[in-house]
PDB file of C-alpha atoms and ligand atoms in Angstrom:
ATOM      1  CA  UNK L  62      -7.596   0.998  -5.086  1.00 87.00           C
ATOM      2  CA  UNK L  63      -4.658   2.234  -3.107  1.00 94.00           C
ATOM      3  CA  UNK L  64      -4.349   2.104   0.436  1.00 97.00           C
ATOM      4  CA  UNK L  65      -3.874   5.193   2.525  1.00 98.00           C
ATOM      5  CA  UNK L  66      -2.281   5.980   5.826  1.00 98.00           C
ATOM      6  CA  UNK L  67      -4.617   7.892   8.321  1.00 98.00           C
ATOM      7  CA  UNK L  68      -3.044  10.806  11.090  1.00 97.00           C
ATOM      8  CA  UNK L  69      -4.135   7.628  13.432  1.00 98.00           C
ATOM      9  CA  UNK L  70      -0.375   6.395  12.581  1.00 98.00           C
ATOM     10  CA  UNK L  71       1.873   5.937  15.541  1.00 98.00           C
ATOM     11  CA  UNK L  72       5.137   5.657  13.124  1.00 98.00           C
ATOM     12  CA  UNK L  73       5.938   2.778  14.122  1.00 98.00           C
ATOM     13  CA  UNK L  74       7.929   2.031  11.446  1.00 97.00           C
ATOM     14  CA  UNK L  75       6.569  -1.719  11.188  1.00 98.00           C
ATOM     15  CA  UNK L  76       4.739  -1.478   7.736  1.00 98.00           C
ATOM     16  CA  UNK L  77       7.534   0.150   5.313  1.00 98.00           C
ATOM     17  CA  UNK L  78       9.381  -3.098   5.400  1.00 98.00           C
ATOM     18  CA  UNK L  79       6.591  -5.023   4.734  1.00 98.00           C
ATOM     19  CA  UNK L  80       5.229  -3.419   1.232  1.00 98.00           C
ATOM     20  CA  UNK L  81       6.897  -5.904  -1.407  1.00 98.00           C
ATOM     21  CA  UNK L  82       6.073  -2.550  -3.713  1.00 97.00           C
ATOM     22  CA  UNK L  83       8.321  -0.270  -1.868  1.00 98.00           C
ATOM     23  CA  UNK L  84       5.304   1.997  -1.830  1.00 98.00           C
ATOM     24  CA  UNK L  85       5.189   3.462   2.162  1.00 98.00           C
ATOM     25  CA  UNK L  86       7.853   5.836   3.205  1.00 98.00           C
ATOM     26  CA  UNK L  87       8.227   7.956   6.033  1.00 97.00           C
ATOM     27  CA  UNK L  88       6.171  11.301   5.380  1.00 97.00           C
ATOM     28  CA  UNK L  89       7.190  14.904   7.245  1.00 96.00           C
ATOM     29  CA  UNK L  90       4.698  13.773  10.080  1.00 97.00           C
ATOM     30  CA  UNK L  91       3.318   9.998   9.652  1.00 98.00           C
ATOM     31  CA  UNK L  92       4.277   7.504   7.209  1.00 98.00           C
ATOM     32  CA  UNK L  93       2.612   7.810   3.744  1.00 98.00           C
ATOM     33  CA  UNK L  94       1.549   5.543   0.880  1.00 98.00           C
ATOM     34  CA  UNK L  95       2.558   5.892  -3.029  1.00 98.00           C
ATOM     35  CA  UNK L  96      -0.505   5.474  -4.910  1.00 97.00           C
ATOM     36  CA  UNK L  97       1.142   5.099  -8.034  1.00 97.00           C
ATOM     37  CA  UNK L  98       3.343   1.831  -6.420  1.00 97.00           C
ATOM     38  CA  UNK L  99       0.502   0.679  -4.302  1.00 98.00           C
ATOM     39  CA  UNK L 100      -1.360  -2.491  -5.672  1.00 98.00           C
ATOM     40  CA  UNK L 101      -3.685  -3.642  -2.131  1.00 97.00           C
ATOM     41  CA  UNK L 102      -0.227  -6.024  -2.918  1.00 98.00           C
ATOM     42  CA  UNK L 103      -2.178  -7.464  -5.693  1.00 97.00           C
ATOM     43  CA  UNK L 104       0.488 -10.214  -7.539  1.00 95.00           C
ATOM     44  CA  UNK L 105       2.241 -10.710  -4.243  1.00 96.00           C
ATOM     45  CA  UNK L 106       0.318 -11.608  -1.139  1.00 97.00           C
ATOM     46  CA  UNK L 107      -3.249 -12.267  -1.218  1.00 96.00           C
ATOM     47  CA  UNK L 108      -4.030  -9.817   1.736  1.00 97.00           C
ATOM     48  CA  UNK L 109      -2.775  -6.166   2.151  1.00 98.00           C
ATOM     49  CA  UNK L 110       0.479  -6.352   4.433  1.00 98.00           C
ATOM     50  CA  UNK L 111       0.411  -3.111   5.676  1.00 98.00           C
ATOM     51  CA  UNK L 112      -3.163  -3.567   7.387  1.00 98.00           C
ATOM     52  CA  UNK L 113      -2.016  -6.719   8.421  1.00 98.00           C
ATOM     53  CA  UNK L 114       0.967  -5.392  10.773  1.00 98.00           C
ATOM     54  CA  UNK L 115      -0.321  -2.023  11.603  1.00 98.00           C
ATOM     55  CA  UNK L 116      -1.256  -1.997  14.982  1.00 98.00           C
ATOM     56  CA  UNK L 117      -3.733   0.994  15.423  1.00 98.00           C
ATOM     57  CA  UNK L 118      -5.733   0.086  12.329  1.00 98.00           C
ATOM     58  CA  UNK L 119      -4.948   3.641  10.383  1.00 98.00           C
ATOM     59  CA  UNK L 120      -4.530   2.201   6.429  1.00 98.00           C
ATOM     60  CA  UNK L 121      -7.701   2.012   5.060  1.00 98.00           C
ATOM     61  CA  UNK L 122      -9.005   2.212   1.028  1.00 96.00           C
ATOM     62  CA  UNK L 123      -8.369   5.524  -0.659  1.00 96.00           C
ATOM     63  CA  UNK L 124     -11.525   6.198  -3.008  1.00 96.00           C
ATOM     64  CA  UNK L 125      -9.547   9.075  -4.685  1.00 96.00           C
ATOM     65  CA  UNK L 126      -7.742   6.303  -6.081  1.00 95.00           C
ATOM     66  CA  UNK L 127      -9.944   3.455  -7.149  1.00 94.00           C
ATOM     67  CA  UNK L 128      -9.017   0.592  -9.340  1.00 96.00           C
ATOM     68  CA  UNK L 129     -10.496  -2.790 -10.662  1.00 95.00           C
ATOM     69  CA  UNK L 130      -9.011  -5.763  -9.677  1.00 94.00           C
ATOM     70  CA  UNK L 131      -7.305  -5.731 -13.642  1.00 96.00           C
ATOM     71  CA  UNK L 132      -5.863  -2.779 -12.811  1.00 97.00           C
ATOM     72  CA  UNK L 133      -3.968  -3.566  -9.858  1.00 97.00           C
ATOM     73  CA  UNK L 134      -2.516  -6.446 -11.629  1.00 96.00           C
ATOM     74  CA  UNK L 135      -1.384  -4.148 -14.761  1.00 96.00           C
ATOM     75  CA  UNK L 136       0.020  -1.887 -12.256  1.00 96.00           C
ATOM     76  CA  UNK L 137       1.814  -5.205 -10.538  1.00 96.00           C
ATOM     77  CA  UNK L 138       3.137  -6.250 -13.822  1.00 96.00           C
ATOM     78  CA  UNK L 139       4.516  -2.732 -14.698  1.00 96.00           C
ATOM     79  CA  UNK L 140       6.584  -1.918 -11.570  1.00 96.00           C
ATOM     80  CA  UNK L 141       7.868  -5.721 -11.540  1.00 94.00           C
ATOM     81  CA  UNK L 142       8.233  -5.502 -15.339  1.00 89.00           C
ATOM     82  CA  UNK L 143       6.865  -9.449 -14.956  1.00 66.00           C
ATOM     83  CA  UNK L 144       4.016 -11.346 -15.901  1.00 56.00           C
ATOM     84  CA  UNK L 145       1.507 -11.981 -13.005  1.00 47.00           C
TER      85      UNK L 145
HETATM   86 FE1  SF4 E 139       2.306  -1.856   0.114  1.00 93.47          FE
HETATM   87 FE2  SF4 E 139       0.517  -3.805  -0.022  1.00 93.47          FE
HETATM   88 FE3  SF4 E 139       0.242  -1.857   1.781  1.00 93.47          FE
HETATM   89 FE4  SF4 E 139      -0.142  -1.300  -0.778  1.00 93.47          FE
HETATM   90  S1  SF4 E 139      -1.391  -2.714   0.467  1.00 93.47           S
HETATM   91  S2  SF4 E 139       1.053  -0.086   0.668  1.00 93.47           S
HETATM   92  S3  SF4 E 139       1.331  -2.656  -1.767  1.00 93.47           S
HETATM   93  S4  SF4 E 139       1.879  -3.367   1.717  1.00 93.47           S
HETATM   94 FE1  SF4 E 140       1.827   4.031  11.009  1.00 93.47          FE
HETATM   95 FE2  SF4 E 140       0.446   1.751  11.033  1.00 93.47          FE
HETATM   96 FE3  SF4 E 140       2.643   2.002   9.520  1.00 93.47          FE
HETATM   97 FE4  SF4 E 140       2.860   1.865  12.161  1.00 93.47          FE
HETATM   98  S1  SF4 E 140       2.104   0.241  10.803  1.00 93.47           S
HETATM   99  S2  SF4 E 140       3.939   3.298  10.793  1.00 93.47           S
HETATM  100  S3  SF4 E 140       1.043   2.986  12.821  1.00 93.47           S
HETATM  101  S4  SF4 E 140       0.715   3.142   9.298  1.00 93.47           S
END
């Protein structure tokens, strides 16, 4: 499941660095997340950085976009175009 960034978000600007998926950028109002590059940083880190450094708490789940634990690591291996 991807993450999502909530109208909570402050902009910051601390969580874009920290996505080893390049999947946040910097929306027209608050900083969004890339479903489609998103993994809950499944095949890197074994917690989600984002919700790690985000200080008011605003990335929760997205249920539009729900995956199995399979599929984040096929999504992983196809934007690293490695084997996880
Ligand atoms: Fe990037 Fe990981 Fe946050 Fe997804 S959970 S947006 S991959 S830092
Ligand atoms: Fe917004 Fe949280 Fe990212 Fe800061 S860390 S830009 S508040 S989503």
């Amino acid at each position: 499941m991807a993450l999502k960034i909530t109208d909570e978000c402050i902009n910051c600007d601390v969580c874009e660095p920290v996505c080893p998926n390049q999947a946040i950028f910097q929306g027209i109002e608050i900083y969004q997340i890339d479903p489609a590059r998103c993994t809950e940083c499944v095949g890197h880190f074994e917690h989600a950085q984002c919700v790690e450094v985000c200080p008011v708490n605003c990335i929760p789940l997205d249920p539009d976009y729900a995956e199995t634990p399979e599929q984040l690591q096929e999504k992983y291996r196809r934007l690293t175009g490695g084997d996880a």
